[in-house]
Amino acid sequence: MAILEIVRIRRGKFRRPGWFAFLARCFGLLIAGLMVLIIWEVGRAAWLSIHTFGFSFFTSSRWDPVHDVFGALPFIYGTLASSLLALIIAVPLSLGIAIFLSEMAPPWLKDPVSFIVEILAAIPSVVYGLWGIFVLAPWLRDGVEDWLGNALGFLPFFQGPRSGIGLLTAGIILAIMILPTITAISREVLVAVPQSQREAMLALGGTRWETIVRVVLPYGRVGIFGAVMLGLGRAVGETMAVTMVIGNQPKISLSLFSPAYTMPSVIVNEFSEAVTQLHLSALMEIGLILFAITLLLNIVALLLVRRIGTVPVQGGRM
Amino acid sequence: MDRMYLRRARNLVMSVMCMASAVVVIIPLVMILFYVAADGLRAINWGFFTNLPKPVGETGGGMANAIAGTFTMVTLATGLSLPVGLMAGIYLSEFGRGRLREAVRFLTDVLNGVPSIITGIFVYVLVVVAMGRYSALAGSVALGIIMIPIITRSTEEMLRMVPKSLREASLALGATEQQTVVKIVLRSASGGIVTGVMLAVARAAGETAPVLFTALNNRYWNQGLDQPIASLAVFIYTYGISPFEDWHSQAWGAALVLVVMVLFLNITARLVVRARQGR
């Protein structure tokens, strides 16, 4: 950068920065302004509901458009339950792939495997939903849910009628959708672990797996945590695929077979049918809560991942 | 000695597990692509691309208006987001300094992580309520906002890949900073910037929720940019959740068209990027 800096300093004495630099800066600030504007507008639209229901919006599970009484608890529960289920499935798999790609795979295999994971991120949400309704749900209903119900039916998670539409299906779809995010970033994190760390452990007589578990993963744990947070943020905000397979019933049930309802789903389903101002405002408040959760997750994750290096630019769902 | 065997066995088992997870990830991809291709091809014929949707009960009908709608909105969205993304990317890579640049870059990444449904309700409040109706324009604004951070960050990355020596040569010849950026840096990164735009277009074409709140849907040809408009993604959604067999089949057909489009854009963009990086 040296010469550029010198040129810049020398010229700075004689002339101001050009209009082009100024324009570029304005557009940069425009993006920042856009973020603020989104928060402001959604918050303003939600104000009526916030004012009317206060904190009970979070604790009440009564969602009753006819009487204009709204509580978001079932939607918050559905969102958290389906997202956590997705994490439980996706995190081990993503870490496995990331470890495979960074520590084990021969060079010729790395690109094709990364490519497949990237393509998963490119498939539109609504196509996942279509596949979920017509392929995954019937398959889960006729095979997996019966098997789980018979083998583990004594647990509250695997009881009740098996329809193939519900938390389990939503969790699996979400897991597939967030897998690319967690895999790509964990891989970057693992690749960034200095080679000397591995060599030290191997020289001490550790096996490859011991090196990974005791050296590589602990070294990258902050970044991996950030990757998982980004994945969670994606799962929480995911809309179409979940709406199509989760059953859309505002119930709070421990059973994974039971239908549920998430925050994005209720917005999609009721937004255009909201008759009263309060109903629309309640949906906006759900949007605001969702926004707050994803904002928090993203900010924490970006700060954690930033420490490792730059976040890889992903076309698909980044 | 026993302990050594145990350690080796664990090493082997866990290594195999990691390899297995790389194999497992292929299964959903293959299954999705297989069903989209098989069920989609069955639904697609020439009429599918040229006809309007038929009323319930009548067989046949197509999605010509949905394809046109997606193209209209994505084109308009690109027109809106390209100047912003391009200039912001130039700012981040060329002119930005210190904390302000860090803040803008951070907010761009945060904007990238905002769920698209939030963008949808934001544009609803901002544009749809103000205009008094759902419109192609509102849909394009929503898609544009989704595209901005993707274009910004990929432009920044691509500009950073332009060698310093090129800039120095330009400055040494007496060009101003502005001339260097526009005529040298931007031009030599143009291929890469185009791939970033392709990725953003692919992402926008598949978005459903924000379009549903802003452009709604339309069973006929679009009557103007201030009117509701159909799109492939919304077509797939409404047909997919409908109770009619025939509509399900058409949803698969539309999914095939959308997936082919999106994958084409993605794969081309990635191949181009890989070729540039390898050089």
mmCIF file with all atom_site columns, N, CA, C and O in Angstrom, chain A residues 33-71:
data_model
loop_
_atom_site.group_PDB
_atom_site.id
_atom_site.type_symbol
_atom_site.label_atom_id
_atom_site.label_alt_id
_atom_site.label_comp_id
_atom_site.label_asym_id
_atom_site.label_entity_id
_atom_site.label_seq_id
_atom_site.pdbx_PDB_ins_code
_atom_site.Cartn_x
_atom_site.Cartn_y
_atom_site.Cartn_z
_atom_site.occupancy
_atom_site.B_iso_or_equiv
_atom_site.pdbx_formal_charge
_atom_site.auth_seq_id
_atom_site.auth_comp_id
_atom_site.auth_asym_id
_atom_site.auth_atom_id
_atom_site.pdbx_PDB_model_num
ATOM 1   N N  . GLY A 1 33 ? -27.809 3.261   6.490  1.00 0.00 ? 33 GLY A N  1
ATOM 2   C CA . GLY A 1 33 ? -29.089 3.919   6.714  1.00 0.00 ? 33 GLY A CA 1
ATOM 3   C C  . GLY A 1 33 ? -30.259 2.977   6.516  1.00 0.00 ? 33 GLY A C  1
ATOM 4   O O  . GLY A 1 33 ? -31.253 3.021   7.245  1.00 0.00 ? 33 GLY A O  1
ATOM 5   N N  . LEU A 1 34 ? -30.116 2.095   5.538  1.00 0.00 ? 34 LEU A N  1
ATOM 6   C CA . LEU A 1 34 ? -31.170 1.122   5.236  1.00 0.00 ? 34 LEU A CA 1
ATOM 7   C C  . LEU A 1 34 ? -31.442 0.229   6.445  1.00 0.00 ? 34 LEU A C  1
ATOM 8   O O  . LEU A 1 34 ? -32.592 -0.025  6.808  1.00 0.00 ? 34 LEU A O  1
ATOM 9   N N  . MET A 1 35 ? -30.372 -0.225  7.081  1.00 0.00 ? 35 MET A N  1
ATOM 10  C CA . MET A 1 35 ? -30.513 -1.066  8.278  1.00 0.00 ? 35 MET A CA 1
ATOM 11  C C  . MET A 1 35 ? -31.326 -0.333  9.342  1.00 0.00 ? 35 MET A C  1
ATOM 12  O O  . MET A 1 35 ? -32.256 -0.884  9.928  1.00 0.00 ? 35 MET A O  1
ATOM 13  N N  . VAL A 1 36 ? -30.944 0.914   9.582  1.00 0.00 ? 36 VAL A N  1
ATOM 14  C CA . VAL A 1 36 ? -31.632 1.702   10.611 1.00 0.00 ? 36 VAL A CA 1
ATOM 15  C C  . VAL A 1 36 ? -33.097 1.893   10.238 1.00 0.00 ? 36 VAL A C  1
ATOM 16  O O  . VAL A 1 36 ? -33.999 1.754   11.067 1.00 0.00 ? 36 VAL A O  1
ATOM 17  N N  . LEU A 1 37 ? -33.338 2.180   8.955  1.00 0.00 ? 37 LEU A N  1
ATOM 18  C CA . LEU A 1 37 ? -34.699 2.426   8.488  1.00 0.00 ? 37 LEU A CA 1
ATOM 19  C C  . LEU A 1 37 ? -35.579 1.180   8.670  1.00 0.00 ? 37 LEU A C  1
ATOM 20  O O  . LEU A 1 37 ? -36.751 1.290   9.052  1.00 0.00 ? 37 LEU A O  1
ATOM 21  N N  . ILE A 1 38 ? -35.015 -0.003  8.410  1.00 0.00 ? 38 ILE A N  1
ATOM 22  C CA . ILE A 1 38 ? -35.789 -1.243  8.569  1.00 0.00 ? 38 ILE A CA 1
ATOM 23  C C  . ILE A 1 38 ? -36.240 -1.377  10.027 1.00 0.00 ? 38 ILE A C  1
ATOM 24  O O  . ILE A 1 38 ? -37.408 -1.620  10.321 1.00 0.00 ? 38 ILE A O  1
ATOM 25  N N  . ILE A 1 39 ? -35.290 -1.187  10.942 1.00 0.00 ? 39 ILE A N  1
ATOM 26  C CA . ILE A 1 39 ? -35.628 -1.312  12.360 1.00 0.00 ? 39 ILE A CA 1
ATOM 27  C C  . ILE A 1 39 ? -36.723 -0.306  12.734 1.00 0.00 ? 39 ILE A C  1
ATOM 28  O O  . ILE A 1 39 ? -37.714 -0.638  13.382 1.00 0.00 ? 39 ILE A O  1
ATOM 29  N N  . TRP A 1 40 ? -36.551 0.921   12.284 1.00 0.00 ? 40 TRP A N  1
ATOM 30  C CA . TRP A 1 40 ? -37.480 1.994   12.610 1.00 0.00 ? 40 TRP A CA 1
ATOM 31  C C  . TRP A 1 40 ? -38.883 1.708   12.081 1.00 0.00 ? 40 TRP A C  1
ATOM 32  O O  . TRP A 1 40 ? -39.868 1.794   12.805 1.00 0.00 ? 40 TRP A O  1
ATOM 33  N N  . GLU A 1 41 ? -38.975 1.330   10.805 1.00 0.00 ? 41 GLU A N  1
ATOM 34  C CA . GLU A 1 41 ? -40.288 1.133   10.187 1.00 0.00 ? 41 GLU A CA 1
ATOM 35  C C  . GLU A 1 41 ? -41.031 -0.056  10.777 1.00 0.00 ? 41 GLU A C  1
ATOM 36  O O  . GLU A 1 41 ? -42.222 0.012   11.060 1.00 0.00 ? 41 GLU A O  1
ATOM 37  N N  . VAL A 1 42 ? -40.316 -1.185  10.954 1.00 0.00 ? 42 VAL A N  1
ATOM 38  C CA . VAL A 1 42 ? -40.972 -2.373  11.507 1.00 0.00 ? 42 VAL A CA 1
ATOM 39  C C  . VAL A 1 42 ? -41.377 -2.099  12.960 1.00 0.00 ? 42 VAL A C  1
ATOM 40  O O  . VAL A 1 42 ? -42.471 -2.471  13.395 1.00 0.00 ? 42 VAL A O  1
ATOM 41  N N  . GLY A 1 43 ? -40.504 -1.411  13.689 1.00 0.00 ? 43 GLY A N  1
ATOM 42  C CA . GLY A 1 43 ? -40.822 -1.066  15.075 1.00 0.00 ? 43 GLY A CA 1
ATOM 43  C C  . GLY A 1 43 ? -42.050 -0.172  15.163 1.00 0.00 ? 43 GLY A C  1
ATOM 44  O O  . GLY A 1 43 ? -42.918 -0.363  16.007 1.00 0.00 ? 43 GLY A O  1
ATOM 45  N N  . ARG A 1 44 ? -42.142 0.797   14.268 1.00 0.00 ? 44 ARG A N  1
ATOM 46  C CA . ARG A 1 44 ? -43.267 1.713   14.276 1.00 0.00 ? 44 ARG A CA 1
ATOM 47  C C  . ARG A 1 44 ? -44.574 0.978   13.992 1.00 0.00 ? 44 ARG A C  1
ATOM 48  O O  . ARG A 1 44 ? -45.602 1.241   14.609 1.00 0.00 ? 44 ARG A O  1
ATOM 49  N N  . ALA A 1 45 ? -44.497 0.036   13.027 1.00 0.00 ? 45 ALA A N  1
ATOM 50  C CA . ALA A 1 45 ? -45.712 -0.704  12.670 1.00 0.00 ? 45 ALA A CA 1
ATOM 51  C C  . ALA A 1 45 ? -46.141 -1.624  13.810 1.00 0.00 ? 45 ALA A C  1
ATOM 52  O O  . ALA A 1 45 ? -47.311 -1.961  13.943 1.00 0.00 ? 45 ALA A O  1
ATOM 53  N N  . ALA A 1 46 ? -45.172 -2.052  14.639 1.00 0.00 ? 46 ALA A N  1
ATOM 54  C CA . ALA A 1 46 ? -45.485 -2.967  15.729 1.00 0.00 ? 46 ALA A CA 1
ATOM 55  C C  . ALA A 1 46 ? -45.928 -2.224  16.975 1.00 0.00 ? 46 ALA A C  1
ATOM 56  O O  . ALA A 1 46 ? -46.378 -2.844  17.936 1.00 0.00 ? 46 ALA A O  1
ATOM 57  N N  . TRP A 1 47 ? -45.815 -0.894  16.976 1.00 0.00 ? 47 TRP A N  1
ATOM 58  C CA . TRP A 1 47 ? -45.999 -0.123  18.206 1.00 0.00 ? 47 TRP A CA 1
ATOM 59  C C  . TRP A 1 47 ? -47.369 -0.334  18.854 1.00 0.00 ? 47 TRP A C  1
ATOM 60  O O  . TRP A 1 47 ? -47.492 -0.506  20.070 1.00 0.00 ? 47 TRP A O  1
ATOM 61  N N  . LEU A 1 48 ? -48.429 -0.360  18.031 1.00 0.00 ? 48 LEU A N  1
ATOM 62  C CA . LEU A 1 48 ? -49.789 -0.528  18.552 1.00 0.00 ? 48 LEU A CA 1
ATOM 63  C C  . LEU A 1 48 ? -49.887 -1.814  19.373 1.00 0.00 ? 48 LEU A C  1
ATOM 64  O O  . LEU A 1 48 ? -50.447 -1.822  20.476 1.00 0.00 ? 48 LEU A O  1
ATOM 65  N N  . SER A 1 49 ? -49.332 -2.879  18.847 1.00 0.00 ? 49 SER A N  1
ATOM 66  C CA . SER A 1 49 ? -49.386 -4.165  19.546 1.00 0.00 ? 49 SER A CA 1
ATOM 67  C C  . SER A 1 49 ? -48.531 -4.146  20.810 1.00 0.00 ? 49 SER A C  1
ATOM 68  O O  . SER A 1 49 ? -48.948 -4.647  21.856 1.00 0.00 ? 49 SER A O  1
ATOM 69  N N  . ILE A 1 50 ? -47.339 -3.566  20.712 1.00 0.00 ? 50 ILE A N  1
ATOM 70  C CA . ILE A 1 50 ? -46.464 -3.478  21.889 1.00 0.00 ? 50 ILE A CA 1
ATOM 71  C C  . ILE A 1 50 ? -47.191 -2.716  22.991 1.00 0.00 ? 50 ILE A C  1
ATOM 72  O O  . ILE A 1 50 ? -47.219 -3.119  24.148 1.00 0.00 ? 50 ILE A O  1
ATOM 73  N N  . HIS A 1 51 ? -47.815 -1.619  22.607 1.00 0.00 ? 51 HIS A N  1
ATOM 74  C CA . HIS A 1 51 ? -48.503 -0.745  23.550 1.00 0.00 ? 51 HIS A CA 1
ATOM 75  C C  . HIS A 1 51 ? -49.696 -1.467  24.183 1.00 0.00 ? 51 HIS A C  1
ATOM 76  O O  . HIS A 1 51 ? -49.982 -1.328  25.370 1.00 0.00 ? 51 HIS A O  1
ATOM 77  N N  . THR A 1 52 ? -50.428 -2.246  23.375 1.00 0.00 ? 52 THR A N  1
ATOM 78  C CA . THR A 1 52 ? -51.647 -2.891  23.856 1.00 0.00 ? 52 THR A CA 1
ATOM 79  C C  . THR A 1 52 ? -51.369 -4.080  24.772 1.00 0.00 ? 52 THR A C  1
ATOM 80  O O  . THR A 1 52 ? -51.999 -4.232  25.803 1.00 0.00 ? 52 THR A O  1
ATOM 81  N N  . PHE A 1 53 ? -50.420 -4.926  24.369 1.00 0.00 ? 53 PHE A N  1
ATOM 82  C CA . PHE A 1 53 ? -50.245 -6.185  25.091 1.00 0.00 ? 53 PHE A CA 1
ATOM 83  C C  . PHE A 1 53 ? -49.061 -6.183  26.049 1.00 0.00 ? 53 PHE A C  1
ATOM 84  O O  . PHE A 1 53 ? -49.006 -7.002  26.957 1.00 0.00 ? 53 PHE A O  1
ATOM 85  N N  . GLY A 1 54 ? -48.119 -5.300  25.829 1.00 0.00 ? 54 GLY A N  1
ATOM 86  C CA . GLY A 1 54 ? -46.963 -5.248  26.722 1.00 0.00 ? 54 GLY A CA 1
ATOM 87  C C  . GLY A 1 54 ? -46.235 -6.577  26.767 1.00 0.00 ? 54 GLY A C  1
ATOM 88  O O  . GLY A 1 54 ? -46.081 -7.257  25.748 1.00 0.00 ? 54 GLY A O  1
ATOM 89  N N  . PHE A 1 55 ? -45.820 -6.946  27.961 1.00 0.00 ? 55 PHE A N  1
ATOM 90  C CA . PHE A 1 55 ? -45.010 -8.139  28.100 1.00 0.00 ? 55 PHE A CA 1
ATOM 91  C C  . PHE A 1 55 ? -45.818 -9.418  27.913 1.00 0.00 ? 55 PHE A C  1
ATOM 92  O O  . PHE A 1 55 ? -45.267 -10.456 27.583 1.00 0.00 ? 55 PHE A O  1
ATOM 93  N N  . SER A 1 56 ? -47.142 -9.327  28.120 1.00 0.00 ? 56 SER A N  1
ATOM 94  C CA . SER A 1 56 ? -47.967 -10.539 28.024 1.00 0.00 ? 56 SER A CA 1
ATOM 95  C C  . SER A 1 56 ? -47.933 -11.119 26.604 1.00 0.00 ? 56 SER A C  1
ATOM 96  O O  . SER A 1 56 ? -48.285 -12.272 26.395 1.00 0.00 ? 56 SER A O  1
ATOM 97  N N  . PHE A 1 57 ? -47.486 -10.323 25.636 1.00 0.00 ? 57 PHE A N  1
ATOM 98  C CA . PHE A 1 57 ? -47.362 -10.823 24.272 1.00 0.00 ? 57 PHE A CA 1
ATOM 99  C C  . PHE A 1 57 ? -46.419 -12.032 24.229 1.00 0.00 ? 57 PHE A C  1
ATOM 100 O O  . PHE A 1 57 ? -46.623 -12.958 23.457 1.00 0.00 ? 57 PHE A O  1
ATOM 101 N N  . PHE A 1 58 ? -45.410 -12.007 25.101 1.00 0.00 ? 58 PHE A N  1
ATOM 102 C CA . PHE A 1 58 ? -44.424 -13.093 25.110 1.00 0.00 ? 58 PHE A CA 1
ATOM 103 C C  . PHE A 1 58 ? -44.906 -14.316 25.894 1.00 0.00 ? 58 PHE A C  1
ATOM 104 O O  . PHE A 1 58 ? -44.414 -15.407 25.695 1.00 0.00 ? 58 PHE A O  1
ATOM 105 N N  . THR A 1 59 ? -45.822 -14.106 26.832 1.00 0.00 ? 59 THR A N  1
ATOM 106 C CA . THR A 1 59 ? -46.181 -15.199 27.739 1.00 0.00 ? 59 THR A CA 1
ATOM 107 C C  . THR A 1 59 ? -47.541 -15.799 27.438 1.00 0.00 ? 59 THR A C  1
ATOM 108 O O  . THR A 1 59 ? -47.842 -16.890 27.893 1.00 0.00 ? 59 THR A O  1
ATOM 109 N N  . SER A 1 60 ? -48.360 -15.099 26.675 1.00 0.00 ? 60 SER A N  1
ATOM 110 C CA . SER A 1 60 ? -49.701 -15.614 26.407 1.00 0.00 ? 60 SER A CA 1
ATOM 111 C C  . SER A 1 60 ? -49.688 -16.513 25.179 1.00 0.00 ? 60 SER A C  1
ATOM 112 O O  . SER A 1 60 ? -48.995 -16.235 24.202 1.00 0.00 ? 60 SER A O  1
ATOM 113 N N  . SER A 1 61 ? -50.442 -17.611 25.257 1.00 0.00 ? 61 SER A N  1
ATOM 114 C CA . SER A 1 61 ? -50.510 -18.466 24.073 1.00 0.00 ? 61 SER A CA 1
ATOM 115 C C  . SER A 1 61 ? -51.883 -18.349 23.425 1.00 0.00 ? 61 SER A C  1
ATOM 116 O O  . SER A 1 61 ? -52.289 -19.208 22.658 1.00 0.00 ? 61 SER A O  1
ATOM 117 N N  . ARG A 1 62 ? -52.609 -17.283 23.732 1.00 0.00 ? 62 ARG A N  1
ATOM 118 C CA . ARG A 1 62 ? -53.909 -17.089 23.096 1.00 0.00 ? 62 ARG A CA 1
ATOM 119 C C  . ARG A 1 62 ? -53.742 -16.213 21.859 1.00 0.00 ? 62 ARG A C  1
ATOM 120 O O  . ARG A 1 62 ? -53.361 -15.058 21.946 1.00 0.00 ? 62 ARG A O  1
ATOM 121 N N  . TRP A 1 63 ? -53.994 -16.809 20.708 1.00 0.00 ? 63 TRP A N  1
ATOM 122 C CA . TRP A 1 63 ? -53.897 -16.066 19.433 1.00 0.00 ? 63 TRP A CA 1
ATOM 123 C C  . TRP A 1 63 ? -55.285 -16.091 18.822 1.00 0.00 ? 63 TRP A C  1
ATOM 124 O O  . TRP A 1 63 ? -55.686 -17.077 18.239 1.00 0.00 ? 63 TRP A O  1
ATOM 125 N N  . ASP A 1 64 ? -56.000 -14.995 18.992 1.00 0.00 ? 64 ASP A N  1
ATOM 126 C CA . ASP A 1 64 ? -57.423 -15.000 18.687 1.00 0.00 ? 64 ASP A CA 1
ATOM 127 C C  . ASP A 1 64 ? -57.812 -13.767 17.873 1.00 0.00 ? 64 ASP A C  1
ATOM 128 O O  . ASP A 1 64 ? -58.214 -12.744 18.417 1.00 0.00 ? 64 ASP A O  1
ATOM 129 N N  . PRO A 1 65 ? -57.680 -13.852 16.547 1.00 0.00 ? 65 PRO A N  1
ATOM 130 C CA . PRO A 1 65 ? -57.969 -12.695 15.694 1.00 0.00 ? 65 PRO A CA 1
ATOM 131 C C  . PRO A 1 65 ? -59.414 -12.224 15.816 1.00 0.00 ? 65 PRO A C  1
ATOM 132 O O  . PRO A 1 65 ? -59.698 -11.043 15.637 1.00 0.00 ? 65 PRO A O  1
ATOM 133 N N  . VAL A 1 66 ? -60.330 -13.144 16.152 1.00 0.00 ? 66 VAL A N  1
ATOM 134 C CA . VAL A 1 66 ? -61.746 -12.762 16.219 1.00 0.00 ? 66 VAL A CA 1
ATOM 135 C C  . VAL A 1 66 ? -61.970 -11.777 17.360 1.00 0.00 ? 66 VAL A C  1
ATOM 136 O O  . VAL A 1 66 ? -62.687 -10.787 17.218 1.00 0.00 ? 66 VAL A O  1
ATOM 137 N N  . HIS A 1 67 ? -61.344 -12.037 18.508 1.00 0.00 ? 67 HIS A N  1
ATOM 138 C CA . HIS A 1 67 ? -61.514 -11.142 19.652 1.00 0.00 ? 67 HIS A CA 1
ATOM 139 C C  . HIS A 1 67 ? -60.377 -10.135 19.796 1.00 0.00 ? 67 HIS A C  1
ATOM 140 O O  . HIS A 1 67 ? -60.288 -9.444  20.799 1.00 0.00 ? 67 HIS A O  1
ATOM 141 N N  . ASP A 1 68 ? -59.473 -10.129 18.802 1.00 0.00 ? 68 ASP A N  1
ATOM 142 C CA . ASP A 1 68 ? -58.374 -9.173  18.840 1.00 0.00 ? 68 ASP A CA 1
ATOM 143 C C  . ASP A 1 68 ? -57.482 -9.318  20.070 1.00 0.00 ? 68 ASP A C  1
ATOM 144 O O  . ASP A 1 68 ? -57.069 -8.333  20.677 1.00 0.00 ? 68 ASP A O  1
ATOM 145 N N  . VAL A 1 69 ? -57.237 -10.565 20.469 1.00 0.00 ? 69 VAL A N  1
ATOM 146 C CA . VAL A 1 69 ? -56.301 -10.811 21.569 1.00 0.00 ? 69 VAL A CA 1
ATOM 147 C C  . VAL A 1 69 ? -55.142 -11.636 21.015 1.00 0.00 ? 69 VAL A C  1
ATOM 148 O O  . VAL A 1 69 ? -55.364 -12.656 20.357 1.00 0.00 ? 69 VAL A O  1
ATOM 149 N N  . PHE A 1 70 ? -53.927 -11.160 21.259 1.00 0.00 ? 70 PHE A N  1
ATOM 150 C CA . PHE A 1 70 ? -52.794 -11.835 20.639 1.00 0.00 ? 70 PHE A CA 1
ATOM 151 C C  . PHE A 1 70 ? -51.668 -12.114 21.629 1.00 0.00 ? 70 PHE A C  1
ATOM 152 O O  . PHE A 1 70 ? -51.271 -11.239 22.395 1.00 0.00 ? 70 PHE A O  1
ATOM 153 N N  . GLY A 1 71 ? -51.183 -13.357 21.596 1.00 0.00 ? 71 GLY A N  1
ATOM 154 C CA . GLY A 1 71 ? -50.020 -13.743 22.380 1.00 0.00 ? 71 GLY A CA 1
ATOM 155 C C  . GLY A 1 71 ? -49.149 -14.629 21.508 1.00 0.00 ? 71 GLY A C  1
ATOM 156 O O  . GLY A 1 71 ? -49.650 -15.475 20.765 1.00 0.00 ? 71 GLY A O  1
#
